[in-house]
Structures are given as structure tokens and as C-alpha cells.
Amino acid sequence: DAKTTQPNSMESNEEEPVHLPCNHSTISGTDYIHWYRQLPSQGPEYVIHGLTSNVNNRMASLAIAEDRKSSTLILHRATLRDAAVYYCIPSGGSNYKLTFGKGTLLTVNP
Amino acid sequence: NAGVTQTPKFQVLKTGQSMTLQCAQDMNHEYMSWYRQDPGMGLRLIHYSVGAGITDQGEVPNGYNVSRSTTEDFPLRLLSAAPSQTSVYFCASSYSDRSGYTFGSGTRLTVV
């Protein structure tokens, strides 16, 4: 499994953009980059994933570096409900499974 | 379409008892996994399956057994419960590596 490095914590103000970085320098060529989040007292929730190109969905955008060794999850306008632990997880192929690291605890200030 | 259903939601066991945590999905997902999350800690992978009849160990498999006789069901068996297995257990499933995993709502297990 590819090793990931994420900041332990980040802070943002409500309605401002948030950029959550992740380094995954040992990612394999077949791994997708998955992002999940876990809100307090809830199970993990899928956010977004991508392989090489940048991706957008209703929740967030994912910017992937050209060499795929890092990626950034972008929340365009943070809300209080976005306060959660965010996990970046490279995985894919026939042995597809998620191995969670420590993630980034995002605090959103009103 | 019920998603990922975990039963029971809460359970108290005595040390040494055995039990099975149930996980079922109705989305025809090939990939299924079991995780445990101790208070204030991250999620740790117990066992996973990439299809019916195929299972493999995750990070913390000791004390747990799994089987995958059908695509829909992935039960987790605690062989002889210990207080160290007090945790919240999450089951998850996914269609492929091009899609995300859907998580169940969890089973909160206390072993006394």
C-alpha cells in the first residue's frame, strides 16, 4: 500500500476555500487517489477520487499533480458541516481496499 | 436499495463469548471490508474480500474470522470476545476501484 503524508490539522473560516494537501510519492500506476471524510460520530463518507486528471463533483474538486505523487482536495466554500477528518487513500486494481492513515482534522470557524 | 446494512447496531458481550456481526449489501458490489475504530483513533482494516469466495487479512485480523459465500453478505465472527475488542465496527462495500466505498452505520460493541 502506498504511504501518505497529510497535515495533522488545518483550520478554515466559513465560506472560504480550503485546500487539503496529500503526498503519496510511492503510489503505483494503477492506484486511484481516493478521498474520504469522517464527520464526528459518523462512519466514513466517500468524497471524490481520480486517476490522473483533475476531477470535480458536487462536494469537492480534486487536483492531481502531473507526476501523481501528490494531490489536493479543494472545498470551494467551507461550511460548518465540512468539519471532519479527511483521508487521502491511494488504492486500486484487483486488490482494491482502503487503508486509512491518520488524516487531516479540518476545523471550520464561523 | 438499502445500501450497506449492519446488524446489530449495539451489542454487549461477556469475555469469552462468540458472536457474528452481520453485513449485507444489495448493490451487487464485489468488494467488501470490515474495519474497527477504537475511541479517538483511526479506522483499521480487519478483513476484506474482492469477491464471493475470496477473503484476505487486513491490518488487525487476529481474533476475527470472515467468509464470503455470497456477493451480498460478509459476516464478521468474533471467536472468543476480549475487552480489547470493544470498538465500533464498520462494514463497507464497493462496485470497483473506479467507484467509492459505501459504509454502513456501524455496530458499537462492548466486551465486559
Coordinates of C-alpha atoms in Angstrom, one line a residue:
Chain A
D1 CA 0.0 0.0 0.0
A2 CA 1.2 3.5 -0.8
K3 CA 2.3 5.6 2.1
T4 CA 0.6 9.0 2.5
T5 CA 1.5 12.2 4.3
Q6 CA -1.2 14.7 5.4
P7 CA -1.1 17.6 7.8
N8 CA -2.5 16.6 11.2
S9 CA -4.8 19.5 11.3
M10 CA -6.0 22.6 9.3
E11 CA -8.3 25.5 10.1
S12 CA -10.5 27.5 7.8
N13 CA -13.2 30.1 8.0
E14 CA -16.7 29.5 6.9
E15 CA -17.4 30.3 3.2
E16 CA -13.7 30.4 2.4
P17 CA -12.0 27.8 0.1
V18 CA -10.0 25.1 1.7
H19 CA -7.1 23.2 0.1
L20 CA -6.2 19.9 1.8
P21 CA -2.8 18.5 0.6
C22 CA -1.7 14.9 0.4
N23 CA 1.7 13.4 -0.6
H24 CA 1.7 9.9 -1.9
S25 CA 5.1 9.5 -3.5
T26 CA 5.0 5.7 -3.6
I27 CA 1.7 5.5 -5.4
S28 CA 1.5 2.7 -8.0
G29 CA 0.5 3.3 -11.6
T30 CA -2.9 1.5 -11.2
D31 CA -3.9 3.2 -7.9
Y32 CA -6.7 5.7 -7.9
I33 CA -6.5 8.6 -5.4
H34 CA -9.5 8.4 -3.1
W35 CA -10.6 10.9 -0.6
Y36 CA -13.0 10.2 2.3
R37 CA -14.1 12.2 5.3
Q38 CA -15.5 11.2 8.7
L39 CA -17.7 13.6 10.5
P40 CA -17.9 13.4 14.3
S41 CA -19.7 10.3 15.5
Q42 CA -20.4 9.1 12.0
G43 CA -19.0 6.5 9.6
P44 CA -16.6 7.5 6.8
E45 CA -18.1 9.1 3.7
Y46 CA -16.8 9.0 0.1
V47 CA -15.8 12.4 -1.2
I48 CA -14.1 12.1 -4.6
H49 CA -11.5 10.1 -6.4
G50 CA -9.3 10.4 -9.5
L51 CA -6.5 8.7 -11.5
T52 CA -4.7 11.4 -13.5
S53 CA -6.9 14.2 -14.4
N54 CA -8.5 16.8 -12.1
V55 CA -12.0 15.8 -11.0
N56 CA -15.0 17.8 -9.8
N57 CA -18.2 16.7 -8.2
R58 CA -20.9 18.4 -6.1
M59 CA -18.9 18.0 -2.9
A60 CA -15.3 19.0 -3.9
S61 CA -12.6 19.2 -6.5
L62 CA -9.5 17.0 -6.7
A63 CA -6.3 18.4 -8.2
I64 CA -3.7 15.7 -9.1
A65 CA -0.1 16.6 -9.7
E66 CA 1.3 15.6 -13.1
D67 CA 3.7 13.1 -11.6
R68 CA 0.8 11.8 -9.3
K69 CA 3.0 12.0 -6.2
S70 CA 0.7 14.5 -4.6
S71 CA -2.9 15.7 -4.7
T72 CA -5.1 18.4 -3.2
L73 CA -8.7 18.2 -2.2
I74 CA -10.4 21.5 -2.7
L75 CA -13.6 22.6 -0.8
H76 CA -14.7 25.7 -2.7
R77 CA -16.7 27.2 0.2
A78 CA -16.3 25.6 3.5
T79 CA -19.3 25.2 5.8
L80 CA -19.6 24.2 9.4
R81 CA -20.8 20.8 8.2
D82 CA -17.5 20.3 6.5
A83 CA -15.7 20.0 9.8
A84 CA -14.3 16.4 9.7
V85 CA -11.3 14.3 9.4
Y86 CA -10.2 14.0 5.8
Y87 CA -8.4 11.0 4.5
C88 CA -6.4 10.6 1.3
I89 CA -6.0 6.9 0.2
P90 CA -4.3 5.6 -2.9
S91 CA -5.7 2.3 -3.9
G92 CA -7.0 0.3 -6.9
G93 CA -6.5 -2.7 -9.1
S94 CA -7.7 -6.2 -8.3
N95 CA -6.7 -5.9 -4.6
Y96 CA -8.8 -2.8 -4.1
K97 CA -9.2 -1.9 -0.4
L98 CA -8.9 1.2 1.7
T99 CA -6.2 1.5 4.4
F100 CA -6.8 4.6 6.5
G101 CA -4.0 6.8 7.8
K102 CA -4.4 9.5 10.4
G103 CA -5.9 12.0 8.0
T104 CA -6.3 15.8 8.5
L105 CA -8.7 17.2 11.0
L106 CA -10.4 20.2 9.5
T107 CA -11.8 22.8 11.8
V108 CA -14.2 25.4 10.3
N109 CA -14.7 28.6 12.2
P110 CA -17.9 30.6 11.9
Chain B
N1 CA -31.9 -0.2 -2.5
A2 CA -30.9 -0.3 1.2
G3 CA -27.2 0.3 0.8
V4 CA -24.9 -1.4 3.4
T5 CA -26.9 -2.8 6.4
Q6 CA -25.1 -3.7 9.6
T7 CA -26.8 -5.6 12.4
P8 CA -26.9 -5.3 15.3
K9 CA -26.3 -1.6 16.0
F10 CA -25.3 -2.2 19.6
Q11 CA -24.1 -5.3 21.4
V12 CA -22.7 -6.1 24.8
L13 CA -20.8 -9.4 25.2
K14 CA -19.1 -11.1 28.1
T15 CA -15.5 -12.1 27.8
G16 CA -15.2 -15.4 26.0
Q17 CA -18.5 -15.3 24.2
S18 CA -18.6 -15.5 20.5
M19 CA -20.9 -13.7 18.1
T20 CA -21.3 -12.7 14.4
L21 CA -21.7 -9.2 13.2
Q22 CA -23.8 -9.1 10.1
C23 CA -23.1 -7.0 7.0
A24 CA -25.3 -7.1 3.8
Q25 CA -25.4 -5.0 0.7
D26 CA -27.9 -5.0 -2.1
M27 CA -25.9 -3.1 -4.7
N28 CA -24.1 -6.1 -6.3
H29 CA -20.8 -4.9 -5.0
E30 CA -17.8 -7.1 -5.4
Y31 CA -15.5 -5.5 -2.8
M32 CA -16.4 -5.6 0.9
S33 CA -14.4 -4.8 4.0
W34 CA -14.6 -4.7 7.8
Y35 CA -13.0 -2.0 9.9
R36 CA -12.8 -1.3 13.6
Q37 CA -12.4 2.1 15.2
D38 CA -11.4 2.5 18.8
P39 CA -12.4 5.6 20.7
G40 CA -10.4 8.6 19.4
M41 CA -8.5 6.5 16.9
G42 CA -8.5 5.9 13.2
L43 CA -10.0 3.1 11.2
R44 CA -8.1 -0.2 11.0
L45 CA -8.8 -2.8 8.4
I46 CA -9.7 -6.2 9.8
H47 CA -10.5 -8.4 6.8
Y48 CA -11.6 -7.7 3.2
S49 CA -13.0 -9.5 0.2
V50 CA -12.6 -8.8 -3.5
G51 CA -15.5 -11.2 -4.5
A52 CA -17.5 -14.2 -3.4
G53 CA -15.3 -17.0 -2.1
I54 CA -12.3 -14.7 -1.7
T55 CA -11.2 -13.1 1.5
D56 CA -7.9 -11.8 2.9
Q57 CA -6.5 -10.4 6.1
G58 CA -6.1 -6.7 6.8
E59 CA -4.1 -4.9 9.4
V60 CA -5.7 -6.4 12.5
P61 CA -7.2 -9.9 11.7
N62 CA -6.4 -11.7 15.0
G63 CA -9.5 -12.8 16.9
Y64 CA -11.8 -12.4 13.8
N65 CA -13.0 -14.7 11.1
V66 CA -14.8 -13.9 7.9
S67 CA -16.4 -15.8 5.0
R68 CA -18.0 -14.6 1.7
S69 CA -20.3 -17.3 0.4
T70 CA -22.5 -14.8 -1.5
T71 CA -21.9 -11.5 -3.1
E72 CA -24.4 -9.8 -0.7
D73 CA -23.2 -10.9 2.7
F74 CA -19.9 -10.6 4.6
P75 CA -20.3 -11.6 8.2
L76 CA -17.6 -11.0 10.8
R77 CA -17.2 -13.6 13.5
L78 CA -15.6 -12.9 16.9
L79 CA -14.3 -16.3 18.1
S80 CA -13.8 -15.5 21.8
A81 CA -14.6 -11.9 22.7
A82 CA -12.0 -9.9 24.7
P83 CA -12.3 -6.5 26.3
S84 CA -9.7 -5.3 23.7
Q85 CA -12.3 -5.9 21.0
T86 CA -14.5 -3.2 22.4
S87 CA -14.9 -0.9 19.4
V88 CA -17.1 0.4 16.7
Y89 CA -17.2 -1.9 13.7
F90 CA -17.8 -0.6 10.2
C91 CA -18.6 -2.6 7.1
A92 CA -18.1 -1.2 3.6
S93 CA -18.7 -2.2 0.0
S94 CA -17.7 -1.0 -3.4
Y95 CA -18.5 -1.9 -7.0
S96 CA -15.0 -1.4 -8.4
D97 CA -11.8 0.6 -7.9
R98 CA -13.4 3.2 -10.1
S99 CA -16.1 3.8 -7.5
G100 CA -16.0 4.7 -3.9
Y101 CA -16.8 2.5 -0.9
T102 CA -20.2 2.9 0.8
F103 CA -20.0 2.5 4.6
G104 CA -22.6 1.0 6.9
S105 CA -23.7 2.9 10.0
G106 CA -21.6 0.8 12.3
T107 CA -22.0 -1.7 15.2
R108 CA -21.0 -0.5 18.6
L109 CA -19.6 -3.5 20.5
T110 CA -18.7 -3.5 24.2
V111 CA -17.0 -6.6 25.8
V112 CA -17.1 -6.7 29.6

